[in-house]
Short mmCIF file of C-alpha atoms in Angstrom, two decimals:
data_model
loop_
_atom_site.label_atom_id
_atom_site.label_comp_id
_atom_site.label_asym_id
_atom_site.label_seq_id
_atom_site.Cartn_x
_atom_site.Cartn_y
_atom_site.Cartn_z
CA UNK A 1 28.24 -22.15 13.55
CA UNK A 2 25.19 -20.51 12.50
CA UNK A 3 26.15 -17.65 13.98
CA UNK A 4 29.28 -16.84 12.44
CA UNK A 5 27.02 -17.21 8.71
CA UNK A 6 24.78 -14.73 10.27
CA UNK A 7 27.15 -12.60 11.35
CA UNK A 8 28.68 -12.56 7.17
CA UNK A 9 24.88 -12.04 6.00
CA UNK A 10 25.03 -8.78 8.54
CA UNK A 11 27.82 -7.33 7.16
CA UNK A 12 27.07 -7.66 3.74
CA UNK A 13 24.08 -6.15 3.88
CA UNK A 14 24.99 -2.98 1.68
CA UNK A 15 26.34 -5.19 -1.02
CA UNK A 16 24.89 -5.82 -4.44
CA UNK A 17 23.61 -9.31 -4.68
CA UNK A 18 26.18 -9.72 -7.33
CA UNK A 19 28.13 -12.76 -8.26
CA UNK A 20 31.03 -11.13 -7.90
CA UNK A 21 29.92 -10.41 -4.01
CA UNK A 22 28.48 -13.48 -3.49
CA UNK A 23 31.83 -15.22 -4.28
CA UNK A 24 34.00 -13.06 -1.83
CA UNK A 25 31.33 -13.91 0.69
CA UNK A 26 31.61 -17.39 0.33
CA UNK A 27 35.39 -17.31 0.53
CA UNK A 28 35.37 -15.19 3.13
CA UNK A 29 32.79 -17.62 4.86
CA UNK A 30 34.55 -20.74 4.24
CA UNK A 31 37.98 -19.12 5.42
CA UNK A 32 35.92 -18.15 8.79
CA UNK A 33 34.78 -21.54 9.00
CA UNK A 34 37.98 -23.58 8.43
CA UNK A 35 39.39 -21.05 11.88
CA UNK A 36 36.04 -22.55 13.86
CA UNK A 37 36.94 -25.94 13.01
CA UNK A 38 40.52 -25.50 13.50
CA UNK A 39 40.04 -24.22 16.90
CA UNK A 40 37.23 -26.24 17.83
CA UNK A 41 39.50 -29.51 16.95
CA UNK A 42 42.16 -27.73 19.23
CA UNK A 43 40.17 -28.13 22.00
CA UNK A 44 38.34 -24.73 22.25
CA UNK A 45 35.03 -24.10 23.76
CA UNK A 46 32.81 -23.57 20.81
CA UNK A 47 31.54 -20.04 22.29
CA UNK A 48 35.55 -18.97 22.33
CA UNK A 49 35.95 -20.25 18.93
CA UNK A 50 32.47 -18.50 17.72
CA UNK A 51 33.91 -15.00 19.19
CA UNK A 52 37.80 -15.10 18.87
CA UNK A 53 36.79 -16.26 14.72
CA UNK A 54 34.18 -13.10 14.40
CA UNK A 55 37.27 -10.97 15.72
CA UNK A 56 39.63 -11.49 13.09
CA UNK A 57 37.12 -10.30 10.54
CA UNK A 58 37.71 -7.17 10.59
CA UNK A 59 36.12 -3.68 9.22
CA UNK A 60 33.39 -3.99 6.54
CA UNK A 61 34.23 -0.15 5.72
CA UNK A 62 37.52 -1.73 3.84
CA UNK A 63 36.01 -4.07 1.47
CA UNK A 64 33.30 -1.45 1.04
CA UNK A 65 35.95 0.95 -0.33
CA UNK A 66 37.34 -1.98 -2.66
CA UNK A 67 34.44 -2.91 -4.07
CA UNK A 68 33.23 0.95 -4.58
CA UNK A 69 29.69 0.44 -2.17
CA UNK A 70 28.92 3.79 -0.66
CA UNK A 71 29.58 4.29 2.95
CA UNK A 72 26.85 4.13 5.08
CA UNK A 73 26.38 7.94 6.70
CA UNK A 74 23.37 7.12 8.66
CA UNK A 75 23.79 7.67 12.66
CA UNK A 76 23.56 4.39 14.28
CA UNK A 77 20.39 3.28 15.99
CA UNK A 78 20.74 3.03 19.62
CA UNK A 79 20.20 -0.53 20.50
CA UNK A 80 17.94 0.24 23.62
CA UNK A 81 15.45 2.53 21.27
CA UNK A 82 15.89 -0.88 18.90
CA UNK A 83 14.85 -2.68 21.23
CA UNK A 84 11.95 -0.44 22.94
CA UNK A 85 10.67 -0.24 19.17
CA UNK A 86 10.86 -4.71 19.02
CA UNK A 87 8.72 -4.43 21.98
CA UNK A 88 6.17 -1.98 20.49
CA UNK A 89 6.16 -4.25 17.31
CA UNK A 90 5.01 -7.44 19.61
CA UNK A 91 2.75 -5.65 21.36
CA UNK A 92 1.13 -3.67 17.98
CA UNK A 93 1.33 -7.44 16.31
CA UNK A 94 -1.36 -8.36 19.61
CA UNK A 95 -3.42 -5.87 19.90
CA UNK A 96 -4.29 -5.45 16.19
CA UNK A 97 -5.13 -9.21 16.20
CA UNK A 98 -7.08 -9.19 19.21
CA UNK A 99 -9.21 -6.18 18.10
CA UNK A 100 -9.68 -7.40 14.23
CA UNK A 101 -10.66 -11.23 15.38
CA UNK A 102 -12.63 -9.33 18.43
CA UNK A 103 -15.01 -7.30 16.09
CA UNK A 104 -15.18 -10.37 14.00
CA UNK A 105 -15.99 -12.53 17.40
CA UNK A 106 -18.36 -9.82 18.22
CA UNK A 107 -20.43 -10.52 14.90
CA UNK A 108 -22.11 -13.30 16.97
CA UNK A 109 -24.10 -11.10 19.29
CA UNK A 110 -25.80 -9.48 16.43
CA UNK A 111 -26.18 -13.00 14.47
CA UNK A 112 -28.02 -14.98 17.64
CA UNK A 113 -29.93 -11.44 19.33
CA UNK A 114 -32.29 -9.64 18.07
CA UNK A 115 -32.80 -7.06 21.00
CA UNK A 116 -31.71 -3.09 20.42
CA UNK A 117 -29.78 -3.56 23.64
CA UNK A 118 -27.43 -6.19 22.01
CA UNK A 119 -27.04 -4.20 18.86
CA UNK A 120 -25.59 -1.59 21.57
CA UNK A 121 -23.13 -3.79 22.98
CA UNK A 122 -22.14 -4.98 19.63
CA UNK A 123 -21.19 -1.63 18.21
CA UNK A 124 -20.11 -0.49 21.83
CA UNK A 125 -17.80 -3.35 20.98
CA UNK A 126 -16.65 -2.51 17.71
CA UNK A 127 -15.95 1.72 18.46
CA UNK A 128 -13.46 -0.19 21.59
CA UNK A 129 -11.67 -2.34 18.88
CA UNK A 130 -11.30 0.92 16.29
CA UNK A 131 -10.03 2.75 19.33
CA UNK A 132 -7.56 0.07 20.38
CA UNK A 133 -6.59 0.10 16.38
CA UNK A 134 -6.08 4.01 16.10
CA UNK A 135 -4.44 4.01 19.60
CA UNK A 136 -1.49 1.45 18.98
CA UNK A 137 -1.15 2.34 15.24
CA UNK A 138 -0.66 6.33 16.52
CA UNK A 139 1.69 5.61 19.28
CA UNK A 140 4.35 3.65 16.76
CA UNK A 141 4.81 7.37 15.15
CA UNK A 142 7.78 8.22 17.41
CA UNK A 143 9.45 5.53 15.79
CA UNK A 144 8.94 6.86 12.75
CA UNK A 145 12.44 7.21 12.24
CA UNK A 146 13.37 3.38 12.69
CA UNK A 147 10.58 2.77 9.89
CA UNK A 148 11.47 5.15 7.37
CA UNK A 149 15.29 4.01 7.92
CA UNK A 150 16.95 7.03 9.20
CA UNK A 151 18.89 4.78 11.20
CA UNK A 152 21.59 2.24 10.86
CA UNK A 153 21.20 -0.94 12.59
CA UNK A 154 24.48 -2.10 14.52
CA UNK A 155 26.10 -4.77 13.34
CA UNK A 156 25.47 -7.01 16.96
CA UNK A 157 21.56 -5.80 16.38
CA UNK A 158 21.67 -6.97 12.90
CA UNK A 159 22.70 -10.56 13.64
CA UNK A 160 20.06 -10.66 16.64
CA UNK A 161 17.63 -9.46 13.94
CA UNK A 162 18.12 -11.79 11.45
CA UNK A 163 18.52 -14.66 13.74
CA UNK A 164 14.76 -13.65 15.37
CA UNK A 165 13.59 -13.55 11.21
CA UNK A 166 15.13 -17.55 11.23
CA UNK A 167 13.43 -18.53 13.99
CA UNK A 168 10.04 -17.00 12.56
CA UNK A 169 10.27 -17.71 9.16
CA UNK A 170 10.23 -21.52 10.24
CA UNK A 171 6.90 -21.35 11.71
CA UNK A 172 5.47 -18.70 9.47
CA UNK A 173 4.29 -21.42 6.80
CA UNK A 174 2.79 -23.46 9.67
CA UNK A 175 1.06 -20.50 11.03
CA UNK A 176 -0.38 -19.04 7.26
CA UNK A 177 -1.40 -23.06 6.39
CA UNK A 178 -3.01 -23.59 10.17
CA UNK A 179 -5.08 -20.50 9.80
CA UNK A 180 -6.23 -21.68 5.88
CA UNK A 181 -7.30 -24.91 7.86
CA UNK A 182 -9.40 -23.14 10.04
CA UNK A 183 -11.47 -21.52 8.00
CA UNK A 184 -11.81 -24.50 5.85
CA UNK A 185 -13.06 -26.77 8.96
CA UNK A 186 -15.25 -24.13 9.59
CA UNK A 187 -16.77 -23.48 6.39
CA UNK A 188 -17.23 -26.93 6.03
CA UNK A 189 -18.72 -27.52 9.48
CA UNK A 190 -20.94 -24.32 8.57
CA UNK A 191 -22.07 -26.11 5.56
CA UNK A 192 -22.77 -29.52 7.20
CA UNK A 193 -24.71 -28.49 10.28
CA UNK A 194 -26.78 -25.88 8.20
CA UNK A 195 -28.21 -28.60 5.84
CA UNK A 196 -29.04 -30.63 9.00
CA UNK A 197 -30.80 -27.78 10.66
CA UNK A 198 -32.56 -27.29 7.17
CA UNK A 199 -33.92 -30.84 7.88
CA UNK A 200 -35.68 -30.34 10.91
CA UNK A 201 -38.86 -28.44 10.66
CA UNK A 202 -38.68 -27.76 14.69
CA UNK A 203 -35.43 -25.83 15.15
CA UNK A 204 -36.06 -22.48 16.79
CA UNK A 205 -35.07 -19.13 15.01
CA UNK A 206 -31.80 -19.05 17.96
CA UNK A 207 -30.94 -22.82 16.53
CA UNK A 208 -30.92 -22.13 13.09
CA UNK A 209 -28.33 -19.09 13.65
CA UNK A 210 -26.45 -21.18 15.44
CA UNK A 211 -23.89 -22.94 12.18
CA UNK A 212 -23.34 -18.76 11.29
CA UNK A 213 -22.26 -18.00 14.59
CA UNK A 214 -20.14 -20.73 14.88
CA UNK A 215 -18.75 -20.12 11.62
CA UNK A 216 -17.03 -16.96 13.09
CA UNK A 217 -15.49 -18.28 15.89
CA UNK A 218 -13.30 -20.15 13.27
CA UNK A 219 -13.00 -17.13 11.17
CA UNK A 220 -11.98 -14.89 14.51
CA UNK A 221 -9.53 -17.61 15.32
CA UNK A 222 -8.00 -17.62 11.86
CA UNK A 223 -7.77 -14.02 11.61
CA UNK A 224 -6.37 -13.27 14.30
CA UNK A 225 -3.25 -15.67 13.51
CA UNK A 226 -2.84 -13.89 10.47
CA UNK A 227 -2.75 -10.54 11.32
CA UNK A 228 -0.74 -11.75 14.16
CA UNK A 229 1.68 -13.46 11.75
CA UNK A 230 2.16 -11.42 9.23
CA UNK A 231 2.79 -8.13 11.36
CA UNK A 232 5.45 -10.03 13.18
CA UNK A 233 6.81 -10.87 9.47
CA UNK A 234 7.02 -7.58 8.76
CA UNK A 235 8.61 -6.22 11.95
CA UNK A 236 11.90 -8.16 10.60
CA UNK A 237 11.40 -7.44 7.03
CA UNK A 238 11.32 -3.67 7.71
CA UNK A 239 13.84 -3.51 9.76
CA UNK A 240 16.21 -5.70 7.26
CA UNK A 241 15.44 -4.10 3.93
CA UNK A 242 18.24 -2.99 2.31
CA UNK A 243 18.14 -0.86 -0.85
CA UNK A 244 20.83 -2.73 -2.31
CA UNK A 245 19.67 -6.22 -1.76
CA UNK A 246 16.61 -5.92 -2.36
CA UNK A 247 15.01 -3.56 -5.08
CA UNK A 248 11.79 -4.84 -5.23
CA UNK A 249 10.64 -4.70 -1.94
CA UNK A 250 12.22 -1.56 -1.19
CA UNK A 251 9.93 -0.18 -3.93
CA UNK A 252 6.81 -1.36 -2.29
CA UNK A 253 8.13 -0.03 0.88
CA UNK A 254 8.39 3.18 -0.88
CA UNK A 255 5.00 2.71 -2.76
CA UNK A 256 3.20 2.25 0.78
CA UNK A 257 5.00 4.99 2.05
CA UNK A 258 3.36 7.85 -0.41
CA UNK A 259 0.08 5.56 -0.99
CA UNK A 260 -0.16 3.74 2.01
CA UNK A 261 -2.84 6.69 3.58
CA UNK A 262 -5.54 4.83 1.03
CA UNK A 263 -5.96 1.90 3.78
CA UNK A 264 -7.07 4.15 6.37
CA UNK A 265 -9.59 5.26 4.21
CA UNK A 266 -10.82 2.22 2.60
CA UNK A 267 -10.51 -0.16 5.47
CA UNK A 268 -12.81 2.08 7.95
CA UNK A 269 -15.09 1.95 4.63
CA UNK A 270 -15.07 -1.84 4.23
CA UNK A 271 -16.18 -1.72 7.82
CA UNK A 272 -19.44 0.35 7.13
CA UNK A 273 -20.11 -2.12 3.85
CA UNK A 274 -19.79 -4.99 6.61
CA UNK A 275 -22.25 -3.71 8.98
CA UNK A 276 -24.53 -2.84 6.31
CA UNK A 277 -24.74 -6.28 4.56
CA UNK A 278 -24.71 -7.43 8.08
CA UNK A 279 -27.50 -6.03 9.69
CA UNK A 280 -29.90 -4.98 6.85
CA UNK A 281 -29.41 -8.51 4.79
CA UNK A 282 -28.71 -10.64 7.68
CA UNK A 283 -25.28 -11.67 5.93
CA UNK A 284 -22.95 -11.99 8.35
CA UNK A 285 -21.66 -15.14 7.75
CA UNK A 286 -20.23 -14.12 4.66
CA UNK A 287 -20.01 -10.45 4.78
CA UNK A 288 -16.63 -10.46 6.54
CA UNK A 289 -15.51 -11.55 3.29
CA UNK A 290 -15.60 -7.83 2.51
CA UNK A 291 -12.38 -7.00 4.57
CA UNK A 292 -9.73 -9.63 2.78
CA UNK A 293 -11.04 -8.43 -0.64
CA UNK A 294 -10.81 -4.60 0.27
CA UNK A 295 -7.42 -5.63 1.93
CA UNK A 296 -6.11 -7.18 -2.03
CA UNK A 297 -8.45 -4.32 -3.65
CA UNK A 298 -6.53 -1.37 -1.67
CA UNK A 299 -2.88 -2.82 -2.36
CA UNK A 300 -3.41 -3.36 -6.08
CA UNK A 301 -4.85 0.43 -6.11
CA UNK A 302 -1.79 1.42 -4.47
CA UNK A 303 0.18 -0.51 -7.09
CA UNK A 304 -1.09 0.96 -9.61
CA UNK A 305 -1.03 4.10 -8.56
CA UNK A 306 2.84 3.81 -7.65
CA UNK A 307 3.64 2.24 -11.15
CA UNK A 308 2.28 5.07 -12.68
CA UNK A 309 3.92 7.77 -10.71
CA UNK A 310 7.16 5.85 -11.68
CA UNK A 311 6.22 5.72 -15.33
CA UNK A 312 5.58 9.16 -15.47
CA UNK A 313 9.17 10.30 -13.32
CA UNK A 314 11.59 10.35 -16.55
CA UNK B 1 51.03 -7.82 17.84
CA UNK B 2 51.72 -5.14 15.59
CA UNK B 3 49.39 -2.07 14.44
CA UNK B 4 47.64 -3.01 11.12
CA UNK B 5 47.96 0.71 10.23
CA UNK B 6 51.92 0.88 9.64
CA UNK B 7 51.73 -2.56 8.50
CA UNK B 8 48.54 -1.75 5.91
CA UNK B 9 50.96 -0.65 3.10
CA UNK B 10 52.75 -3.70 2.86
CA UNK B 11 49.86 -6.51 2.59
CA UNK B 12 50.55 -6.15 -0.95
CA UNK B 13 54.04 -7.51 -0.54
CA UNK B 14 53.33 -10.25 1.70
CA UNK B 15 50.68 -11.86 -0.15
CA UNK B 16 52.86 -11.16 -3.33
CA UNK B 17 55.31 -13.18 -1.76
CA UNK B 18 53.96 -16.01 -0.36
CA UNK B 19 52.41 -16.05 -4.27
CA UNK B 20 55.48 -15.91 -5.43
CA UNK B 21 56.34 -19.09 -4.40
CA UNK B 22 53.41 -20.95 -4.79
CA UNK B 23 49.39 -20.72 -5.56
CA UNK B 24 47.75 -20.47 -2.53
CA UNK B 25 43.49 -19.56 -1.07
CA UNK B 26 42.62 -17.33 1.29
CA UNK B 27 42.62 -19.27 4.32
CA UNK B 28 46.30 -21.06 3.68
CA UNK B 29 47.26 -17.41 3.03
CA UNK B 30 46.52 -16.21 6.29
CA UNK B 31 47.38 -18.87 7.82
CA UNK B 32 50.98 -18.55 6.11
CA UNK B 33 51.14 -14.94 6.93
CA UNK B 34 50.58 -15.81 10.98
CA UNK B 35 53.59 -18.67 10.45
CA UNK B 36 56.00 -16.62 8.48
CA UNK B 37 55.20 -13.45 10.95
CA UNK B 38 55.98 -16.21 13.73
CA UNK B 39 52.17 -14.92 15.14
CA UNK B 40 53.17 -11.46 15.54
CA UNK B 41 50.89 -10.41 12.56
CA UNK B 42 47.77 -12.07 12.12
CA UNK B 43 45.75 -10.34 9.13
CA UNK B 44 41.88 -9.75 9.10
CA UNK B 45 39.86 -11.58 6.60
CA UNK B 46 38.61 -8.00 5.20
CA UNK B 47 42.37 -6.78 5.02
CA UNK B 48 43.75 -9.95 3.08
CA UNK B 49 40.14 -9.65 0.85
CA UNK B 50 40.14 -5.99 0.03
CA UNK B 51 44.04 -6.30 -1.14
CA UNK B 52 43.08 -9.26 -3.26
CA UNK B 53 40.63 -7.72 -4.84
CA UNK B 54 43.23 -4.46 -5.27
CA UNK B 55 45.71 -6.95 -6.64
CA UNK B 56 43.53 -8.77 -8.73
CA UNK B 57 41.93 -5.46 -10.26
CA UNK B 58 45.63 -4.24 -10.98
CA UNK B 59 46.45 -8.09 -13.16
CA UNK B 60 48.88 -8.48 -10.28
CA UNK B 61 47.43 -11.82 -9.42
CA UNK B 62 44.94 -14.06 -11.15
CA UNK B 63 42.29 -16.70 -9.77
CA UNK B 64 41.00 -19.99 -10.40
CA UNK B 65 38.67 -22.96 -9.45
CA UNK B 66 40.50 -25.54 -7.93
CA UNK B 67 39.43 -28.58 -6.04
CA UNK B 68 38.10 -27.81 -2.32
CA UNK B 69 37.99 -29.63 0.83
CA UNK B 70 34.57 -30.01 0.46
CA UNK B 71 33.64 -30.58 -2.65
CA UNK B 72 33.19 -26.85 -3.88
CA UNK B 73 35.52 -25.04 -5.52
CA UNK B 74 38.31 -23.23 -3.96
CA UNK B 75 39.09 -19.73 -5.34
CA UNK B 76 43.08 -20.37 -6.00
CA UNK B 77 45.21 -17.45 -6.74
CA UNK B 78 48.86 -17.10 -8.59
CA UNK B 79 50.70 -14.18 -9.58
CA UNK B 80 51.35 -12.57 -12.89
CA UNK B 81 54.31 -11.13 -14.73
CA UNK B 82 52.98 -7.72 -13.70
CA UNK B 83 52.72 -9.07 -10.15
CA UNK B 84 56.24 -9.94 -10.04
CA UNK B 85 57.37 -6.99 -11.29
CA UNK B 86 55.25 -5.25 -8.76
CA UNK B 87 56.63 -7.22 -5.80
CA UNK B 88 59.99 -6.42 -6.74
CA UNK B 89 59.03 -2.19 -6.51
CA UNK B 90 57.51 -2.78 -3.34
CA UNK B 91 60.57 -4.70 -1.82
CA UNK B 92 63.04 -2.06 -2.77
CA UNK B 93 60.38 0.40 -1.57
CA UNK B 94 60.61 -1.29 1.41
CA UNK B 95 64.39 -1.55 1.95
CA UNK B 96 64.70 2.42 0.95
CA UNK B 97 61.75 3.35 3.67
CA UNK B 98 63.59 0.70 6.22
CA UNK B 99 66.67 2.75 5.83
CA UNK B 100 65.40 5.91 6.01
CA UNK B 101 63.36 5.04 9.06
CA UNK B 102 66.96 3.86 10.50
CA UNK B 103 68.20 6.81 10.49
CA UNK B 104 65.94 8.33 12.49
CA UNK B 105 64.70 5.55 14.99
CA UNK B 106 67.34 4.65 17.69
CA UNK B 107 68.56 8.62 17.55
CA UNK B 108 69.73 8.91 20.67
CA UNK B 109 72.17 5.77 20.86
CA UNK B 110 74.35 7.17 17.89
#
C-alpha cells in the first residue's frame, strides 16, 4: 500500500506544492487505491495488485504538460553509479564519525599522561583522524555530479530513495534524543564523581583526572551518533531536493555550495583553539565545546553571507 | 488493447459522454470507460487527469465536493453548456474522420 503512495510522492516531485497539485494528487491517489482494493478483494496477490495498479498510471510527462511544469532535460542517473554513490555515503557517514568521536576519545591520553611520549601518540592520533577526514571527504568529488544535481533520479530509484528516508526518519529522533542523553548522563556523572574526589584529600593526581576522562567517553559516544546521523540524513535529503518543492532548502543547498569552503577553514581552526585550551589550560573536559559552537558559528556566517549576496542580486 | 496514441484525441469525447449522462469521479470514470470499451481500452490515470484538467480549463466541465467513501470529499465532475456543445463538434468530428478513414482502410476488398 505504502508503496503505491510512494510511488505518487516520486512522480510529483517537480510539482509546485500547490493546492491545486495537491488535490490532483490525492485524486489520483485515491483512484490508485480504490484499483488495489478492488483487486486485492478479487483475490489478487497483493504484490500483483501493487504492480499491475502502478502500471496503469501512466506518463508524468502528460500531466506535466497540463499543468505547464517544465520538462525535466537532465540525463538520467544510472542506477548502478546511484547506487555506488549510496554506498560511498554509508561509508563517508562511518568514517567521519569514527575519526571525529576518535580524536575526541583520544583526548583521554593527554587528560590521564603526562609523558612527551603520550603527547606523541595523541597527536600521532589526531594527524590519522584529519587524514581519514580529508581522504573520504576528497574521494566523494567524482560524484560531484550526483550532489550538485546534474542528474535525474529514475523514477524506480526515487521510490527506493524515499522509502530508505521513511525508514530513517523514524529513528532519527531516537538517535538525536539518545545522543542528548548521553552527554547529559555524562555531564552529570562528571559532576557527581568530581565533588566526591574533591572530598578525599588522598586521591592521586591519575584519580582526580579520572571524572574528565570519563566524561569523554560519553561525549565520543554521543558524537559519533550524531555525525553518524545526521550525514545519513542528509544523504536522502540531497538526493531528494527538489527546486520546486522545496525553496528553502534548496537555497541553503545553494548557500553551502558558494560558502560552504568557510568550514574547511574554520573547523581545522577550532581544532588548533581545542588543543590549545587543552594542553596549555588543562581544559579538556570542556574545551571540545569549541567544535559544536564553531559548527553553529560557521553556518550562521555562511547565512549571512548568502543573504546578503541575495540582497544585493536585483 | 488499443494504442493510446490514435485513441489520445478522443478522451475528450468519452469522458464528455459518460458526463453527459451523469456526474461522475475519476475512478467510476475509468472504470466506466473499461465497461463501455468492453476492456479493450483501459485509460491511464495521467491520460483521464491531464484531459480533465484540459476540459476543466476550457469550462467544458465543472467540479465539486461531494460525499466520499471515506469520509473525504470526492472531486465530482458534470458538464457545462459549453461542454455539450463541445461534445457534439467532436462527435461529428468523429463520424467525418471515421468516414474518411473508410475510404481508405479495407482498399483492396472494393
Amino acid at each position: 500500500m505504502n508503496t503505491i503512495q510512494n510511488y505518487i510522492e516520486a512522480m510529483f516531485r517537480d510539482f509546485p506544492k500547490t493546492k491545486k497539485t495537491q488535490d490532483l494528487k490525492k485524486q489520483i491517489l485515491e483512484s490508485m487505491q480504490s484499483k488495489y482494493e478492488d483487486l486485492i478483494s478479487q483475490g489478487t496477490p497483493e504484490q500483483d495488485a501493487v504492480a499491475s495498479v502502478i502500471a496503469t498510471f501512466g506518463s508524468i510527462e502528460e500531466l506535466k504538460k497540463e499543468y505547464g511544469i517544465e520538462e525535466d532535460e537532465r540525463e538520467l542517473l544510472d542506477s548502478g553509479f546511484l547506487h555506488e554513490y549510496l554506498k560511498y555515503r554509508s561509508f563517508f557517514a562511518k568514517a567521519l564519525a569514527a575519526a571525529i568521536s576518535g580524536i575526541i576519545l583520544a583526548t583521554i591520553i593527554p587528560i590521564l599522561f603526562d609523558r612527551p611520549m603520550m603527547t606523541a601518540l595523541y597527536l600521532l592520533i589526531i594527524g590519522i583522524a584529519v587524514f581519514v577526514i580529508i581522504a573520504v571527504t576528497v574521494s566523494g568529488n567524482r560524484y560531484e555530479r550526483i550532489r550538485s544535481h546534474q542528474y535525474a533520479l529514475a523514477s524506480e530509484d526515487q521510490v527506493e530513495i524515499i522509502r530508505n528516508q521513511d525508514h530513517f526518519s523514524r529513528i532519527y529522533p531516537i538517535l538525536i534524543a539518545a545522543g542528548v542523553l548521553i552527554i547529559i548522563v555524562g555531564v552529570a556523572l562528571h559532576v557527581l564523581v568530581d565533588g566526591r574526589l574533591e572530598l578525599l584529600p588522598a586521591a592521586t593526581e591519575l584519580q582526580k583526572d579520572q571524572p574528565a576522562a570519563m566524561l569523554m567517553v560519553f561525549v565520543a559516544i554521543a558524537v559519533a551518533i550524531f555525525v553518524w546521523a545526521s550525514a545519513t540524513a542528509s544523504t536522502y535529503k540531497q538526493l531528494l531536493l527538489s527546486k520546486a518543492q522545496d525553496a528553502g532548502a534548496w537555497d541553503e543547498h545553494m548557500s553551502e555550495k558558494k560558502y560552504g569552503w568557510l568550514y574547511s577553514v574554520t573547523m581545522p581552526l577550532s581544532v588548533c583553539v581545542f588543543l590549545l585550551f587543552g594542553f596549555l589550560y588543562n581544559a579538556w573536559h570542556i574545551a571540545w565545546i569549541v567544535f559544536p559552537v564553531t559548527a553553529i558559528v560557521t553556518s550562521a556566517i555562511v547565512a549571512l553571507l548568502w543573504y546578503s549576496h541575495k540582497s544585493a542580486q536585483p | 488493447m488499443i494504442s493510446s496514441d490514435v485513441i489520445r484525441g478522443y478522451t475528450d469525447l468519452m469522458i464528455l459522454s459518460i458526463l453527459a449522462k451523469g456526474d461522475s469521479y475519476g475512478y467510476q470514470l475509468s472504470k466506466q470507460i473499461e465497461a463501455i470499451s468492453d476492456g479493450k481500452y483501459s485509460i491511464k490515470e495521467t491520460t483521464l487527469y491531464s484531459a480533465i484538467a484540459r476540459l476543466e480549463k476550457n469550462d467544458h466541465v465543472t467540479s465539486y465536493k461531494g460525499e466520499g467513501s471515506g469520509g473525504t470529499g470526492r472531486t465530482y465532475y458534470s458538464i457545462t453548456l459549453l461542454g455539450e456543445t463541445y461534445l457534439k463538434e467532436k462527435e461529428e468530428e468523429w463520424e467525418l474522420t471515421k468516414e474518411v478513414i473508410n475510404r481508405f482502410s479495407n482498399r483492396e476488398g472494393k
